C-alpha cells in the first residue's frame, strides 16, 4: 500500500477501512482507505509529526518536533485541527491510559503522565531513579489493564511499567535490536518492530518470551512502525520510514 510518498513515522487504526498515517517530511496527517490505499483526507501541521495516539475513531493526538502535542478531530471523511498543548521536551512516543496521556522524551530522557490539558501527573526520569533505565524511549503502548510498554532504541529493550510509571520488568533478547514501533494486542501479546534485525517480534509479558513472527523472508526490512486491527486480524507495518509504503499482513 503506497501513500503518495514522504517519510511515514507512524500509523494507527481508525476503523476497519481507515488508517491514520503520519508523514513526517511533509508535515502531514493522512486519512487512508486501508482497502484501496487511496487518500480520503489530509491535513498539514505546523511542524513535523512523529507519533500518533488514538482515543477513539473520532479523535487522535500527534507529537510534534516543536515540543508540542496536536489534537486532531476525525469527522467522517475529513480531518480538522483541534487544540495544541506544549510539553517540556522532544517527545518520542505517546500513548494513553483512560483519560491520561503518557509521553516519552528523547531529551531530557524520561517519561511523563499528563492530563488532557498538559498538566504533569507523574514523572519518571533516569536522574531521579539513579539508574539508566532508558537511553532513547522511542515508542509507547498501553494495555487495556493499564500496563505501559516502552521500546528503547539505544538499549534494545522493552520496559514494562504500571500506570504511575513504576518499573515492573525490562525485557531483552539478542534478536531484539533497535526496537521502535510497539503495540499491545492484548494483556499477553505485545508486537514490536525490531528495526535492527529486520523482524516483527512478539513479546509475551507473562513468560518474558520474545519470538520472531515475521522476518526478511516475509518482506520485512527495517520495520519502523506498526498497528493492529483485531476485528480483521490484520497487522499494518511501515517497512522503512523512508519507503512511503505500508505492508499488510493477515493473521491466520
Short mmCIF file of C-alpha atoms in Angstrom, two decimals:
data_model
loop_
_atom_site.label_atom_id
_atom_site.label_comp_id
_atom_site.label_asym_id
_atom_site.label_seq_id
_atom_site.Cartn_x
_atom_site.Cartn_y
_atom_site.Cartn_z
CA UNK A 1 0.00 0.00 0.00
CA UNK A 2 1.54 3.34 -1.08
CA UNK A 3 0.66 6.69 0.47
CA UNK A 4 1.90 9.17 -2.09
CA UNK A 5 5.49 9.45 -0.89
CA UNK A 6 7.01 11.01 2.18
CA UNK A 7 8.52 9.60 5.34
CA UNK A 8 5.94 7.60 7.31
CA UNK A 9 6.74 7.79 11.01
CA UNK A 10 3.61 6.18 12.45
CA UNK A 11 0.22 4.64 11.65
CA UNK A 12 -2.96 3.97 13.61
CA UNK A 13 -6.24 2.15 13.01
CA UNK A 14 -9.29 4.41 12.81
CA UNK A 15 -11.79 1.78 11.68
CA UNK A 16 -11.97 -1.44 9.66
CA UNK A 17 -11.47 0.63 6.49
CA UNK A 18 -9.47 3.67 7.64
CA UNK A 19 -5.88 4.27 8.78
CA UNK A 20 -4.34 7.46 10.11
CA UNK A 21 -0.86 7.90 8.60
CA UNK A 22 1.78 10.27 9.99
CA UNK A 23 4.00 11.69 7.24
CA UNK A 24 6.96 13.45 8.85
CA UNK A 25 8.69 15.01 5.84
CA UNK A 26 5.64 16.83 4.51
CA UNK A 27 4.18 17.75 7.93
CA UNK A 28 1.00 15.89 7.08
CA UNK A 29 -1.52 13.58 8.66
CA UNK A 30 -3.38 11.49 6.09
CA UNK A 31 -6.61 9.53 6.42
CA UNK A 32 -6.19 6.49 4.17
CA UNK A 33 -8.64 3.91 2.87
CA UNK A 34 -6.96 0.70 4.07
CA UNK A 35 -8.74 -1.40 1.43
CA UNK A 36 -7.71 0.64 -1.62
CA UNK A 37 -4.72 2.60 -0.30
CA UNK A 38 -6.32 5.83 -1.51
CA UNK A 39 -6.22 9.14 0.36
CA UNK A 40 -9.54 10.07 1.96
CA UNK A 41 -8.40 13.32 3.59
CA UNK A 42 -5.22 15.04 4.71
CA UNK A 43 -4.18 17.98 6.86
CA UNK A 44 -0.97 19.96 7.21
CA UNK A 45 0.57 20.61 10.63
CA UNK A 46 2.74 23.48 11.87
CA UNK A 47 5.81 21.26 12.31
CA UNK A 48 6.92 17.68 11.63
CA UNK A 49 4.87 14.96 13.36
CA UNK A 50 6.43 11.82 14.86
CA UNK A 51 3.93 9.58 16.66
CA UNK A 52 0.17 9.25 16.96
CA UNK A 53 -2.23 8.02 19.63
CA UNK A 54 -5.92 7.28 19.01
CA UNK A 55 -8.63 7.99 21.58
CA UNK A 56 -11.46 6.56 19.51
CA UNK A 57 -12.44 6.72 15.83
CA UNK A 58 -13.08 10.46 16.03
CA UNK A 59 -10.05 11.80 17.94
CA UNK A 60 -6.28 11.46 17.87
CA UNK A 61 -3.24 13.28 19.22
CA UNK A 62 0.07 13.65 17.39
CA UNK A 63 3.51 14.50 18.78
CA UNK A 64 5.33 17.34 17.01
CA UNK A 65 9.05 18.06 16.94
CA UNK A 66 8.45 21.63 18.20
CA UNK A 67 7.76 20.18 21.71
CA UNK A 68 4.00 20.20 21.43
CA UNK A 69 1.07 17.83 21.07
CA UNK A 70 -1.54 18.43 18.38
CA UNK A 71 -5.08 17.09 18.75
CA UNK A 72 -6.87 16.05 15.55
CA UNK A 73 -10.58 15.53 15.02
CA UNK A 74 -11.80 12.93 12.54
CA UNK A 75 -15.24 13.83 11.20
CA UNK A 76 -16.29 11.11 8.80
CA UNK A 77 -14.07 11.60 5.77
CA UNK A 78 -12.46 14.85 6.92
CA UNK A 79 -9.69 15.90 9.33
CA UNK A 80 -9.67 19.04 11.48
CA UNK A 81 -7.06 20.52 13.79
CA UNK A 82 -8.03 20.67 17.43
CA UNK A 83 -6.18 22.30 20.30
CA UNK A 84 -2.44 22.14 20.86
CA UNK A 85 -0.55 21.85 24.14
CA UNK A 86 3.13 22.43 24.94
CA UNK A 87 5.34 19.83 26.61
CA UNK A 88 8.75 20.11 28.23
CA UNK A 89 10.96 18.41 25.67
CA UNK A 90 11.43 16.50 22.44
CA UNK A 91 8.69 13.86 22.53
CA UNK A 92 9.40 10.42 21.06
CA UNK A 93 6.39 8.25 21.91
CA UNK A 94 2.83 8.75 23.07
CA UNK A 95 0.02 6.56 24.35
CA UNK A 96 -2.91 6.91 26.70
CA UNK A 97 -4.38 5.23 29.74
CA UNK A 98 -8.04 6.09 30.24
CA UNK A 99 -8.18 9.92 30.45
CA UNK A 100 -4.42 10.46 30.72
CA UNK A 101 -1.62 10.74 28.18
CA UNK A 102 1.75 9.03 28.57
CA UNK A 103 4.68 10.55 26.69
CA UNK A 104 8.36 9.67 26.39
CA UNK A 105 11.14 12.19 25.87
CA UNK A 106 14.36 11.86 23.93
CA UNK A 107 15.68 14.99 25.63
CA UNK A 108 15.53 15.22 28.58
CA UNK A 109 15.27 11.41 28.68
CA UNK A 110 12.27 10.20 30.65
CA UNK A 111 8.51 9.65 30.76
CA UNK A 112 5.55 11.68 31.94
CA UNK A 113 1.87 11.06 32.60
CA UNK A 114 -0.14 14.11 31.56
CA UNK A 115 -3.72 15.24 31.92
CA UNK A 116 -5.51 16.06 28.67
CA UNK A 117 -4.70 19.75 29.17
CA UNK A 118 -0.98 19.07 29.63
CA UNK A 119 -0.74 19.11 33.42
CA UNK A 120 2.00 16.77 34.72
CA UNK A 121 0.62 13.99 36.95
CA UNK A 122 3.61 11.62 37.23
CA UNK A 123 7.22 11.82 36.08
CA UNK A 124 9.92 9.21 35.55
CA UNK A 125 13.48 10.30 34.83
CA UNK A 126 16.75 8.41 34.74
CA UNK A 127 18.26 11.00 37.06
CA UNK A 128 15.54 10.62 39.65
CA UNK A 129 15.78 6.83 39.52
CA UNK A 130 19.59 6.88 39.89
CA UNK A 131 19.82 4.28 37.17
CA UNK A 132 20.00 4.45 33.39
CA UNK A 133 16.69 2.71 32.65
CA UNK A 134 16.24 4.47 29.31
CA UNK A 135 18.55 5.93 26.70
CA UNK A 136 16.07 6.56 23.90
CA UNK A 137 12.49 5.57 24.86
CA UNK A 138 11.27 5.62 21.31
CA UNK A 139 7.71 4.33 21.35
CA UNK A 140 4.97 3.56 23.90
CA UNK A 141 1.89 1.35 24.02
CA UNK A 142 -0.51 0.65 26.87
CA UNK A 143 -2.65 -2.41 27.52
CA UNK A 144 -6.32 -2.36 28.47
CA UNK A 145 -5.23 -3.15 32.05
CA UNK A 146 -3.07 -0.02 32.14
CA UNK A 147 0.35 -1.62 31.72
CA UNK A 148 2.81 0.63 29.89
CA UNK A 149 5.38 -0.79 27.44
CA UNK A 150 8.30 1.33 26.23
CA UNK A 151 10.70 0.36 23.44
CA UNK A 152 14.24 1.72 23.85
CA UNK A 153 16.08 2.18 20.55
CA UNK A 154 19.53 2.56 22.08
CA UNK A 155 19.35 -0.14 24.77
CA UNK A 156 17.39 -2.64 22.61
CA UNK A 157 14.96 -3.32 25.45
CA UNK A 158 11.25 -3.30 26.20
CA UNK A 159 10.36 -1.98 29.67
CA UNK A 160 7.06 -2.65 31.39
CA UNK A 161 5.74 -0.05 33.85
CA UNK A 162 2.48 0.47 35.71
CA UNK A 163 0.22 3.46 35.04
CA UNK A 164 2.09 5.51 37.67
CA UNK A 165 5.43 4.85 35.88
CA UNK A 166 6.84 2.35 38.36
CA UNK A 167 9.16 -0.06 36.55
CA UNK A 168 7.96 -3.67 36.72
CA UNK A 169 10.32 -5.50 34.39
CA UNK A 170 12.69 -4.99 31.47
CA UNK A 171 12.82 -7.49 28.58
CA UNK A 172 15.70 -8.08 26.17
CA UNK A 173 16.86 -10.66 23.64
CA UNK A 174 19.74 -10.93 21.19
CA UNK A 175 17.36 -10.79 18.22
CA UNK A 176 15.59 -7.68 19.54
CA UNK A 177 17.67 -4.87 18.03
CA UNK A 178 16.80 -1.18 17.85
CA UNK A 179 13.12 -1.65 18.72
CA UNK A 180 10.83 1.18 17.71
CA UNK A 181 7.12 0.78 16.90
CA UNK A 182 5.19 -1.17 19.54
CA UNK A 183 1.54 -2.12 20.05
CA UNK A 184 -0.33 -4.10 22.71
CA UNK A 185 -2.67 -6.61 21.10
CA UNK A 186 -3.94 -7.91 24.44
CA UNK A 187 -2.71 -8.46 28.01
CA UNK A 188 -0.10 -11.02 26.97
CA UNK A 189 0.75 -10.12 23.38
CA UNK A 190 2.90 -7.11 22.52
CA UNK A 191 4.09 -6.64 18.93
CA UNK A 192 7.39 -4.83 18.37
CA UNK A 193 9.29 -3.59 15.33
CA UNK A 194 12.88 -4.83 15.61
CA UNK A 195 14.39 -2.35 13.17
CA UNK A 196 17.94 -3.62 13.59
CA UNK A 197 17.22 -7.30 12.96
CA UNK A 198 14.56 -6.88 10.23
CA UNK A 199 11.87 -8.65 12.25
CA UNK A 200 8.49 -8.23 13.84
CA UNK A 201 8.72 -9.61 17.37
CA UNK A 202 6.08 -10.93 19.75
CA UNK A 203 6.62 -10.30 23.47
CA UNK A 204 4.62 -12.38 25.97
CA UNK A 205 4.98 -10.43 29.26
CA UNK A 206 3.77 -13.29 31.47
CA UNK A 207 6.67 -15.52 30.43
CA UNK A 208 9.15 -12.95 29.16
CA UNK A 209 9.42 -14.84 25.87
CA UNK A 210 10.36 -12.82 22.78
CA UNK A 211 9.86 -14.59 19.47
CA UNK A 212 10.15 -13.61 15.81
CA UNK A 213 6.86 -13.86 13.89
CA UNK A 214 7.84 -12.10 10.63
CA UNK A 215 11.23 -11.55 9.03
CA UNK A 216 13.06 -10.79 5.81
CA UNK A 217 11.59 -13.90 4.19
CA UNK A 218 8.19 -12.19 4.60
CA UNK A 219 9.36 -8.91 3.11
CA UNK A 220 10.18 -7.22 6.41
CA UNK A 221 13.07 -4.77 6.14
CA UNK A 222 13.93 -2.22 8.83
CA UNK A 223 10.38 -2.12 10.28
CA UNK A 224 9.68 1.23 11.87
CA UNK A 225 6.03 1.41 12.92
CA UNK A 226 3.06 -0.93 13.14
CA UNK A 227 -0.53 -1.17 14.24
CA UNK A 228 -3.05 -3.99 14.56
CA UNK A 229 -6.72 -4.37 13.66
CA UNK A 230 -8.21 -7.04 15.95
CA UNK A 231 -11.58 -7.33 14.21
CA UNK A 232 -9.97 -8.45 10.94
CA UNK A 233 -6.74 -9.87 12.45
CA UNK A 234 -4.66 -7.60 10.24
CA UNK A 235 -1.27 -6.09 11.01
CA UNK A 236 -0.06 -2.97 9.20
CA UNK A 237 3.70 -2.39 9.09
CA UNK A 238 5.82 0.51 7.85
CA UNK A 239 8.81 -1.45 6.44
CA UNK A 240 11.11 1.57 6.45
CA UNK A 241 10.27 5.12 7.49
CA UNK A 242 11.58 6.45 4.16
CA UNK A 243 9.74 3.97 1.94
CA UNK A 244 6.35 5.69 1.83
CA UNK A 245 4.74 2.24 1.97
CA UNK A 246 2.60 0.23 4.37
CA UNK A 247 2.61 -3.56 4.31
CA UNK A 248 -0.46 -5.59 5.26
CA UNK A 249 -0.25 -9.00 6.91
CA UNK A 250 -3.22 -11.25 7.61
CA UNK A 251 -3.02 -13.33 10.80
CA UNK A 252 -4.12 -16.90 10.28
#
